[in-house]
Structure formats: structure tokens, C-alpha cells
Amino acid sequence: MLNGKRILAVMPAYNAAATVERTYGELPHGVVDEVLLVDDASSDATASIARALGILHAVHPHNQGYGANQKSCYRAALKTNADVVVMIHPDYQYSPALVPAIAALVTSGEYDAGLGSRILGGTALSGGMPLYKYVANRALTLFQNLATGAKLSEYHTGFRAYSRALLEAVPWEDNSDDFIFDNEILMQILARGYRIGEVSVPTRYFKEASSINFRRSVRYGLGVVRQSVLFASRRRGRPDQGRP
């Protein structure tokens, strides 16, 4: 527990056999009350390793996509008594040791959601982020801040924390089953006036870490632009900052 709040770590997994044990092992289990892994029909031993480690887990019968994986994670999370849900990828791209830091943003009562920003620390490129992804990240974030009126350093991180109340109120079930899910839920959060905090996290790009290819990155970027334009249109048309 942290500040009297129960913490659940969820891991949306796909072909993470090489890294899931290390990720799980470095979680601060004195703070994290329970860990849940959802395997999106991996072709490797992700599920069997999770089973051997004693991780509460579920397996999709067929591959459904990153967004669908998160939906399964949050559905299961809301069936527990968790107060804060932290999403951390089991590919070790984000540091498990920082789970207490990102969860504390929410358990403090100051924020409803927390983001782990790879940009705040200024080490994104030295941590291996490809230059084209860094440039796209910065450009899209600038565009999104202009569209939403927010001042986030990064919208595209996969290391996040949400309060239970937020997950119960935001209609994330309506979102895409693909990678754009991450951006859609942030737009929903901002549209409803929830508070978002950020912590700096190191950047880790290596062979086993998951990463979408250039073609899918372009599709994701176009989806982000579309969502931002829609948000800005609603914001201009209403005096309440675009809240539905």
C-alpha cells in the first residue's frame, strides 16, 4: 500500500518472455499489493513464465491489439479492491523501481492520473529513442498541448497510473483496440478536467523492448492529430474547455 491506498500493477503483455521475470522481480512488492498480466496471445512463453512466477494472469485466445489488452487489464482491475492502477509494460522499457513515484502522484490526492515522461529528464536520445521517434514525439506533444490547453511534456508514454474513480468514470471501453488507445484515454481525461501529474523516467530502447514499426508509427501519429483536432474543435465551441 501507499498512503493507505492499495496499488495494482497491470502488465499488458505480448511476446515478453525475455523480460517479464526481470520486470516483475524489480517491482517494489512492499508497495505493490497485486500484479496482473494479460497476455495478448503471445507466440512465446510469456504466459507460462507468468504462471511460474505466481502472477495473476489471463490470456487472450487470439491477438486483439494493444488497446484491447489494456481494456482487459482495466476490466480485471476494477473487479479488485485496488485504489490505484499502474500500467507498466513487461518488456522492461520502463523502470519498475519508479512505480511508487508514479503511484504517489495519485495516492497523494493531488492528481487523478500520473504519466512517466521520458522527455523531462532529457535522456530520451541517449537512452536509445530513435531520432525520428523523438522528433515526432516532440512535434505531436506540442500540437496536442496547443489543441488541449494542457502543458504535458509527453503524451506517448506507456508508463501510467490511474485512480480507480477515474477508470470508473472515463468511457475507455469506447476507444480503439490499437495503439491509439493511449492517446484517446488521455483526451478523455483532459476533456473531463481530471488532473494529470508527471514524473521523469529513463528511456530504454533495446532489442527485447517492444516498439511499433515506422508504418504503424505514422498511422498512430495521424490518429493523434485527428484526436487533437476534434478536441480543439469541441474546446472552441464550448466555454468549458471542451468537456462533454
PDB file of C-alpha atoms in Angstrom:
ATOM      1  CA  MET A   1       0.000   0.000   0.000  1.00  0.00           C
ATOM      2  CA  LEU A   2       0.985   3.633  -0.425  1.00  0.00           C
ATOM      3  CA  ASN A   3      -0.570   6.456   1.612  1.00  0.00           C
ATOM      4  CA  GLY A   4      -3.215   3.967   2.684  1.00  0.00           C
ATOM      5  CA  LYS A   5      -4.170   3.131  -0.910  1.00  0.00           C
ATOM      6  CA  ARG A   6      -3.988  -0.311  -2.496  1.00  0.00           C
ATOM      7  CA  ILE A   7      -1.795  -0.461  -5.613  1.00  0.00           C
ATOM      8  CA  LEU A   8      -2.357  -2.846  -8.522  1.00  0.00           C
ATOM      9  CA  ALA A   9       0.257  -3.115 -11.274  1.00  0.00           C
ATOM     10  CA  VAL A  10      -1.097  -4.247 -14.642  1.00  0.00           C
ATOM     11  CA  MET A  11       1.101  -5.557 -17.441  1.00  0.00           C
ATOM     12  CA  PRO A  12      -0.291  -5.640 -20.987  1.00  0.00           C
ATOM     13  CA  ALA A  13       1.999  -8.308 -22.448  1.00  0.00           C
ATOM     14  CA  TYR A  14       2.900  -9.549 -25.903  1.00  0.00           C
ATOM     15  CA  ASN A  15       5.964 -11.736 -26.520  1.00  0.00           C
ATOM     16  CA  ALA A  16       7.619 -10.556 -23.314  1.00  0.00           C
ATOM     17  CA  ALA A  17       9.165 -13.881 -22.265  1.00  0.00           C
ATOM     18  CA  ALA A  18      12.702 -12.455 -22.296  1.00  0.00           C
ATOM     19  CA  THR A  19      11.918  -9.596 -19.909  1.00  0.00           C
ATOM     20  CA  VAL A  20       8.830 -10.325 -17.815  1.00  0.00           C
ATOM     21  CA  GLU A  21      10.714 -12.062 -14.989  1.00  0.00           C
ATOM     22  CA  ARG A  22      13.144  -9.158 -14.637  1.00  0.00           C
ATOM     23  CA  THR A  23      10.332  -6.595 -14.718  1.00  0.00           C
ATOM     24  CA  TYR A  24       8.313  -8.493 -12.133  1.00  0.00           C
ATOM     25  CA  GLY A  25      11.356  -9.106  -9.942  1.00  0.00           C
ATOM     26  CA  GLU A  26      12.209  -5.413  -9.751  1.00  0.00           C
ATOM     27  CA  LEU A  27       8.719  -4.276  -8.808  1.00  0.00           C
ATOM     28  CA  PRO A  28       8.660  -2.866  -5.256  1.00  0.00           C
ATOM     29  CA  HIS A  29       6.464  -5.594  -3.793  1.00  0.00           C
ATOM     30  CA  GLY A  30       6.337  -3.811  -0.462  1.00  0.00           C
ATOM     31  CA  VAL A  31       4.269  -1.126  -2.225  1.00  0.00           C
ATOM     32  CA  VAL A  32       2.509  -3.074  -4.982  1.00  0.00           C
ATOM     33  CA  ASP A  33      -0.300  -5.153  -3.484  1.00  0.00           C
ATOM     34  CA  GLU A  34      -1.009  -7.259  -6.560  1.00  0.00           C
ATOM     35  CA  VAL A  35       0.237  -7.761 -10.120  1.00  0.00           C
ATOM     36  CA  LEU A  36      -1.942  -8.688 -13.089  1.00  0.00           C
ATOM     37  CA  LEU A  37      -0.630  -9.672 -16.529  1.00  0.00           C
ATOM     38  CA  VAL A  38      -2.775 -10.018 -19.636  1.00  0.00           C
ATOM     39  CA  ASP A  39      -1.086 -11.918 -22.461  1.00  0.00           C
ATOM     40  CA  ASP A  40      -2.341 -10.935 -25.911  1.00  0.00           C
ATOM     41  CA  ALA A  41      -1.878 -14.408 -27.438  1.00  0.00           C
ATOM     42  CA  SER A  42       1.919 -14.317 -27.429  1.00  0.00           C
ATOM     43  CA  SER A  43       3.810 -16.826 -29.565  1.00  0.00           C
ATOM     44  CA  ASP A  44       6.465 -17.255 -26.872  1.00  0.00           C
ATOM     45  CA  ALA A  45       6.435 -18.445 -23.251  1.00  0.00           C
ATOM     46  CA  THR A  46       5.130 -15.203 -21.683  1.00  0.00           C
ATOM     47  CA  ALA A  47       2.074 -16.855 -20.114  1.00  0.00           C
ATOM     48  CA  SER A  48       3.917 -19.875 -18.753  1.00  0.00           C
ATOM     49  CA  ILE A  49       6.577 -17.668 -17.171  1.00  0.00           C
ATOM     50  CA  ALA A  50       3.892 -15.512 -15.569  1.00  0.00           C
ATOM     51  CA  ARG A  51       2.270 -18.682 -14.237  1.00  0.00           C
ATOM     52  CA  ALA A  52       5.568 -19.930 -12.822  1.00  0.00           C
ATOM     53  CA  LEU A  53       6.163 -16.597 -11.110  1.00  0.00           C
ATOM     54  CA  GLY A  54       2.734 -16.730  -9.498  1.00  0.00           C
ATOM     55  CA  ILE A  55       1.482 -13.643 -11.313  1.00  0.00           C
ATOM     56  CA  LEU A  56      -2.280 -13.339 -11.632  1.00  0.00           C
ATOM     57  CA  HIS A  57      -2.737 -13.594 -15.378  1.00  0.00           C
ATOM     58  CA  ALA A  58      -5.176 -14.004 -18.257  1.00  0.00           C
ATOM     59  CA  VAL A  59      -4.550 -14.972 -21.879  1.00  0.00           C
ATOM     60  CA  HIS A  60      -6.441 -13.724 -24.928  1.00  0.00           C
ATOM     61  CA  PRO A  61      -7.447 -16.634 -27.198  1.00  0.00           C
ATOM     62  CA  HIS A  62      -6.215 -14.618 -30.187  1.00  0.00           C
ATOM     63  CA  ASN A  63      -4.285 -11.410 -30.681  1.00  0.00           C
ATOM     64  CA  GLN A  64      -6.592  -8.436 -30.149  1.00  0.00           C
ATOM     65  CA  GLY A  65      -4.262  -5.437 -30.055  1.00  0.00           C
ATOM     66  CA  TYR A  66      -2.584  -3.202 -27.502  1.00  0.00           C
ATOM     67  CA  GLY A  67      -5.699  -1.187 -26.743  1.00  0.00           C
ATOM     68  CA  ALA A  68      -7.799  -4.314 -26.289  1.00  0.00           C
ATOM     69  CA  ASN A  69      -5.137  -5.661 -23.943  1.00  0.00           C
ATOM     70  CA  GLN A  70      -5.409  -2.557 -21.777  1.00  0.00           C
ATOM     71  CA  LYS A  71      -9.189  -2.875 -21.720  1.00  0.00           C
ATOM     72  CA  SER A  72      -8.827  -6.411 -20.367  1.00  0.00           C
ATOM     73  CA  CYS A  73      -6.356  -5.120 -17.770  1.00  0.00           C
ATOM     74  CA  TYR A  74      -8.694  -2.371 -16.554  1.00  0.00           C
ATOM     75  CA  ARG A  75     -11.792  -4.579 -16.537  1.00  0.00           C
ATOM     76  CA  ALA A  76      -9.958  -7.029 -14.314  1.00  0.00           C
ATOM     77  CA  ALA A  77      -8.511  -4.229 -12.191  1.00  0.00           C
ATOM     78  CA  LEU A  78     -11.953  -2.838 -11.409  1.00  0.00           C
ATOM     79  CA  LYS A  79     -13.017  -6.246 -10.120  1.00  0.00           C
ATOM     80  CA  THR A  80     -10.345  -5.996  -7.412  1.00  0.00           C
ATOM     81  CA  ASN A  81     -10.209  -3.605  -4.459  1.00  0.00           C
ATOM     82  CA  ALA A  82      -7.354  -1.583  -5.930  1.00  0.00           C
ATOM     83  CA  ASP A  83      -7.415   2.181  -5.380  1.00  0.00           C
ATOM     84  CA  VAL A  84      -4.690   2.971  -7.933  1.00  0.00           C
ATOM     85  CA  VAL A  85      -3.856   1.073 -11.120  1.00  0.00           C
ATOM     86  CA  VAL A  86      -0.339   1.416 -12.518  1.00  0.00           C
ATOM     87  CA  MET A  87       0.322   0.213 -16.061  1.00  0.00           C
ATOM     88  CA  ILE A  88       3.887  -0.905 -16.674  1.00  0.00           C
ATOM     89  CA  HIS A  89       4.998  -2.798 -19.766  1.00  0.00           C
ATOM     90  CA  PRO A  90       6.633  -6.161 -19.002  1.00  0.00           C
ATOM     91  CA  ASP A  91       9.292  -5.539 -21.666  1.00  0.00           C
ATOM     92  CA  TYR A  92      11.461  -3.622 -19.137  1.00  0.00           C
ATOM     93  CA  GLN A  93      11.328  -0.424 -21.176  1.00  0.00           C
ATOM     94  CA  TYR A  94      10.198   1.460 -18.068  1.00  0.00           C
ATOM     95  CA  SER A  95      11.817   1.142 -14.651  1.00  0.00           C
ATOM     96  CA  PRO A  96       9.738  -0.938 -12.188  1.00  0.00           C
ATOM     97  CA  ALA A  97      11.536   0.840  -9.329  1.00  0.00           C
ATOM     98  CA  LEU A  98       9.617   4.017 -10.213  1.00  0.00           C
ATOM     99  CA  VAL A  99       6.170   2.508  -9.616  1.00  0.00           C
ATOM    100  CA  PRO A 100       5.971   4.121  -6.143  1.00  0.00           C
ATOM    101  CA  ALA A 101       6.855   7.526  -7.626  1.00  0.00           C
ATOM    102  CA  ILE A 102       4.163   7.429 -10.294  1.00  0.00           C
ATOM    103  CA  ALA A 103       1.590   5.885  -7.948  1.00  0.00           C
ATOM    104  CA  ALA A 104       2.312   8.591  -5.355  1.00  0.00           C
ATOM    105  CA  LEU A 105       1.097  11.252  -7.773  1.00  0.00           C
ATOM    106  CA  VAL A 106      -2.355   9.686  -7.419  1.00  0.00           C
ATOM    107  CA  THR A 107      -2.280   8.473  -3.813  1.00  0.00           C
ATOM    108  CA  SER A 108      -1.296  11.975  -2.707  1.00  0.00           C
ATOM    109  CA  GLY A 109      -4.728  13.190  -3.784  1.00  0.00           C
ATOM    110  CA  GLU A 110      -3.132  15.925  -5.882  1.00  0.00           C
ATOM    111  CA  TYR A 111      -3.624  14.146  -9.209  1.00  0.00           C
ATOM    112  CA  ASP A 112      -6.080  11.718 -10.760  1.00  0.00           C
ATOM    113  CA  ALA A 113      -3.556  10.276 -13.220  1.00  0.00           C
ATOM    114  CA  GLY A 114       0.215  10.043 -13.467  1.00  0.00           C
ATOM    115  CA  LEU A 115       2.470   9.798 -16.505  1.00  0.00           C
ATOM    116  CA  GLY A 116       6.074   8.649 -16.674  1.00  0.00           C
ATOM    117  CA  SER A 117       7.743  11.124 -19.018  1.00  0.00           C
ATOM    118  CA  ARG A 118      10.849  10.145 -20.980  1.00  0.00           C
ATOM    119  CA  ILE A 119      11.264  13.770 -22.011  1.00  0.00           C
ATOM    120  CA  LEU A 120      11.512  15.520 -18.629  1.00  0.00           C
ATOM    121  CA  GLY A 121      14.913  14.066 -17.781  1.00  0.00           C
ATOM    122  CA  GLY A 122      16.435  14.981 -21.137  1.00  0.00           C
ATOM    123  CA  THR A 123      17.788  11.463 -21.739  1.00  0.00           C
ATOM    124  CA  ALA A 124      15.422  10.204 -24.433  1.00  0.00           C
ATOM    125  CA  LEU A 125      18.022  10.158 -27.217  1.00  0.00           C
ATOM    126  CA  SER A 126      20.868   8.891 -25.062  1.00  0.00           C
ATOM    127  CA  GLY A 127      18.541   6.140 -23.861  1.00  0.00           C
ATOM    128  CA  GLY A 128      18.174   4.885 -27.420  1.00  0.00           C
ATOM    129  CA  MET A 129      14.977   6.522 -28.660  1.00  0.00           C
ATOM    130  CA  PRO A 130      15.294   6.714 -32.467  1.00  0.00           C
ATOM    131  CA  LEU A 131      15.705  10.274 -33.702  1.00  0.00           C
ATOM    132  CA  TYR A 132      12.570  10.148 -35.876  1.00  0.00           C
ATOM    133  CA  LYS A 133      10.515   8.995 -32.895  1.00  0.00           C
ATOM    134  CA  TYR A 134      11.949  11.717 -30.690  1.00  0.00           C
ATOM    135  CA  VAL A 135      11.184  14.421 -33.266  1.00  0.00           C
ATOM    136  CA  ALA A 136       7.677  13.030 -33.806  1.00  0.00           C
ATOM    137  CA  ASN A 137       7.106  12.824 -30.050  1.00  0.00           C
ATOM    138  CA  ARG A 138       8.084  16.444 -29.505  1.00  0.00           C
ATOM    139  CA  ALA A 139       6.109  17.727 -32.507  1.00  0.00           C
ATOM    140  CA  LEU A 140       2.959  15.799 -31.624  1.00  0.00           C
ATOM    141  CA  THR A 141       3.183  16.826 -27.972  1.00  0.00           C
ATOM    142  CA  LEU A 142       3.482  20.493 -28.934  1.00  0.00           C
ATOM    143  CA  PHE A 143       0.484  20.157 -31.254  1.00  0.00           C
ATOM    144  CA  GLN A 144      -1.548  18.393 -28.579  1.00  0.00           C
ATOM    145  CA  ASN A 145      -0.742  20.974 -25.918  1.00  0.00           C
ATOM    146  CA  LEU A 146      -1.905  23.702 -28.277  1.00  0.00           C
ATOM    147  CA  ALA A 147      -5.087  21.764 -29.012  1.00  0.00           C
ATOM    148  CA  THR A 148      -5.942  20.858 -25.426  1.00  0.00           C
ATOM    149  CA  GLY A 149      -4.540  23.799 -23.485  1.00  0.00           C
ATOM    150  CA  ALA A 150      -2.549  21.370 -21.309  1.00  0.00           C
ATOM    151  CA  LYS A 151       1.194  21.609 -20.675  1.00  0.00           C
ATOM    152  CA  LEU A 152       2.335  17.991 -20.629  1.00  0.00           C
ATOM    153  CA  SER A 153       5.889  17.081 -21.579  1.00  0.00           C
ATOM    154  CA  GLU A 154       4.813  13.814 -23.237  1.00  0.00           C
ATOM    155  CA  TYR A 155       1.528  12.212 -24.296  1.00  0.00           C
ATOM    156  CA  HIS A 156       3.040   8.994 -25.654  1.00  0.00           C
ATOM    157  CA  THR A 157       4.406   7.145 -22.660  1.00  0.00           C
ATOM    158  CA  GLY A 158       3.273   3.641 -21.777  1.00  0.00           C
ATOM    159  CA  PHE A 159       4.017   4.073 -18.062  1.00  0.00           C
ATOM    160  CA  ARG A 160       0.878   5.399 -16.372  1.00  0.00           C
ATOM    161  CA  ALA A 161      -1.144   5.459 -13.161  1.00  0.00           C
ATOM    162  CA  TYR A 162      -4.884   5.991 -12.843  1.00  0.00           C
ATOM    163  CA  SER A 163      -7.157   6.368  -9.857  1.00  0.00           C
ATOM    164  CA  ARG A 164      -9.986   3.898  -9.513  1.00  0.00           C
ATOM    165  CA  ALA A 165     -12.508   6.727  -9.671  1.00  0.00           C
ATOM    166  CA  LEU A 166     -11.076   7.890 -12.997  1.00  0.00           C
ATOM    167  CA  LEU A 167     -11.244   4.420 -14.557  1.00  0.00           C
ATOM    168  CA  GLU A 168     -14.828   4.061 -13.364  1.00  0.00           C
ATOM    169  CA  ALA A 169     -15.842   7.388 -14.937  1.00  0.00           C
ATOM    170  CA  VAL A 170     -13.949   7.584 -18.244  1.00  0.00           C
ATOM    171  CA  PRO A 171     -15.544   5.646 -21.166  1.00  0.00           C
ATOM    172  CA  TRP A 172     -12.316   3.897 -22.232  1.00  0.00           C
ATOM    173  CA  GLU A 173     -14.311   0.882 -23.466  1.00  0.00           C
ATOM    174  CA  ASP A 174     -15.285   3.060 -26.449  1.00  0.00           C
ATOM    175  CA  ASN A 175     -11.669   3.510 -27.517  1.00  0.00           C
ATOM    176  CA  SER A 176      -9.640   1.780 -30.212  1.00  0.00           C
ATOM    177  CA  ASP A 177      -8.166  -1.697 -29.742  1.00  0.00           C
ATOM    178  CA  ASP A 178      -4.932  -0.440 -31.329  1.00  0.00           C
ATOM    179  CA  PHE A 179      -2.067   1.758 -30.109  1.00  0.00           C
ATOM    180  CA  ILE A 180      -4.099   4.970 -30.397  1.00  0.00           C
ATOM    181  CA  PHE A 181      -5.936   3.843 -27.241  1.00  0.00           C
ATOM    182  CA  ASP A 182      -3.219   5.534 -25.165  1.00  0.00           C
ATOM    183  CA  ASN A 183      -3.915   8.899 -26.750  1.00  0.00           C
ATOM    184  CA  GLU A 184      -7.693   8.521 -26.716  1.00  0.00           C
ATOM    185  CA  ILE A 185      -7.836   7.907 -22.973  1.00  0.00           C
ATOM    186  CA  LEU A 186      -5.694  11.000 -22.341  1.00  0.00           C
ATOM    187  CA  MET A 187      -8.066  13.080 -24.443  1.00  0.00           C
ATOM    188  CA  GLN A 188     -10.983  11.725 -22.405  1.00  0.00           C
ATOM    189  CA  ILE A 189      -9.174  12.516 -19.160  1.00  0.00           C
ATOM    190  CA  LEU A 190      -8.345  16.062 -20.203  1.00  0.00           C
ATOM    191  CA  ALA A 191     -11.826  16.678 -21.588  1.00  0.00           C
ATOM    192  CA  ARG A 192     -13.312  15.829 -18.200  1.00  0.00           C
ATOM    193  CA  GLY A 193     -10.964  18.081 -16.298  1.00  0.00           C
ATOM    194  CA  TYR A 194      -9.034  15.413 -14.419  1.00  0.00           C
ATOM    195  CA  ARG A 195      -5.625  16.392 -13.062  1.00  0.00           C
ATOM    196  CA  ILE A 196      -2.518  14.801 -14.607  1.00  0.00           C
ATOM    197  CA  GLY A 197       0.920  14.777 -12.989  1.00  0.00           C
ATOM    198  CA  GLU A 198       4.242  13.681 -14.478  1.00  0.00           C
ATOM    199  CA  VAL A 199       7.462  12.113 -13.202  1.00  0.00           C
ATOM    200  CA  SER A 200      10.723  11.744 -15.089  1.00  0.00           C
ATOM    201  CA  VAL A 201      11.606   8.204 -16.179  1.00  0.00           C
ATOM    202  CA  PRO A 202      14.711   6.963 -18.008  1.00  0.00           C
ATOM    203  CA  THR A 203      14.422   5.882 -21.628  1.00  0.00           C
ATOM    204  CA  ARG A 204      15.292   2.291 -22.508  1.00  0.00           C
ATOM    205  CA  TYR A 205      15.373   1.086 -26.091  1.00  0.00           C
ATOM    206  CA  PHE A 206      16.965  -2.332 -26.632  1.00  0.00           C
ATOM    207  CA  LYS A 207      16.414  -5.464 -28.674  1.00  0.00           C
ATOM    208  CA  GLU A 208      13.811  -7.079 -26.412  1.00  0.00           C
ATOM    209  CA  ALA A 209      11.828  -3.882 -25.779  1.00  0.00           C
ATOM    210  CA  SER A 210       8.625  -3.624 -27.790  1.00  0.00           C
ATOM    211  CA  SER A 211       8.371  -0.897 -30.393  1.00  0.00           C
ATOM    212  CA  ILE A 212       5.977  -0.293 -33.265  1.00  0.00           C
ATOM    213  CA  ASN A 213       7.421  -0.066 -36.767  1.00  0.00           C
ATOM    214  CA  PHE A 214       7.594   3.045 -38.913  1.00  0.00           C
ATOM    215  CA  ARG A 215       4.367   2.347 -40.819  1.00  0.00           C
ATOM    216  CA  ARG A 216       2.342   1.854 -37.650  1.00  0.00           C
ATOM    217  CA  SER A 217       4.047   4.871 -36.089  1.00  0.00           C
ATOM    218  CA  VAL A 218       2.799   7.011 -38.979  1.00  0.00           C
ATOM    219  CA  ARG A 219      -0.728   5.646 -38.556  1.00  0.00           C
ATOM    220  CA  TYR A 220      -0.546   6.357 -34.841  1.00  0.00           C
ATOM    221  CA  GLY A 221       0.682   9.905 -35.490  1.00  0.00           C
ATOM    222  CA  LEU A 222      -2.170  10.609 -37.886  1.00  0.00           C
ATOM    223  CA  GLY A 223      -4.612   9.292 -35.296  1.00  0.00           C
ATOM    224  CA  VAL A 224      -3.129  11.618 -32.681  1.00  0.00           C
ATOM    225  CA  VAL A 225      -3.548  14.610 -34.991  1.00  0.00           C
ATOM    226  CA  ARG A 226      -7.160  13.654 -35.668  1.00  0.00           C
ATOM    227  CA  GLN A 227      -7.979  13.280 -31.977  1.00  0.00           C
ATOM    228  CA  SER A 228      -6.314  16.612 -31.194  1.00  0.00           C
ATOM    229  CA  VAL A 229      -8.237  18.437 -33.916  1.00  0.00           C
ATOM    230  CA  LEU A 230     -11.515  17.003 -32.632  1.00  0.00           C
ATOM    231  CA  PHE A 231     -10.642  18.056 -29.096  1.00  0.00           C
ATOM    232  CA  ALA A 232      -9.730  21.575 -30.220  1.00  0.00           C
ATOM    233  CA  SER A 233     -12.986  21.856 -32.173  1.00  0.00           C
ATOM    234  CA  ARG A 234     -15.043  20.944 -29.106  1.00  0.00           C
ATOM    235  CA  ARG A 235     -12.960  23.266 -26.963  1.00  0.00           C
ATOM    236  CA  ARG A 236     -13.535  26.247 -29.244  1.00  0.00           C
ATOM    237  CA  GLY A 237     -17.226  25.565 -29.454  1.00  0.00           C
ATOM    238  CA  ARG A 238     -17.865  25.398 -25.713  1.00  0.00           C
ATOM    239  CA  PRO A 239     -16.918  27.610 -22.769  1.00  0.00           C
ATOM    240  CA  ASP A 240     -15.991  24.635 -20.527  1.00  0.00           C
ATOM    241  CA  GLN A 241     -12.682  23.751 -22.230  1.00  0.00           C
ATOM    242  CA  GLY A 242     -14.202  21.072 -24.409  1.00  0.00           C
ATOM    243  CA  ARG A 243     -15.665  18.901 -21.654  1.00  0.00           C
ATOM    244  CA  PRO A 244     -18.542  16.683 -22.866  1.00  0.00           C
TER     245      PRO A 244
END
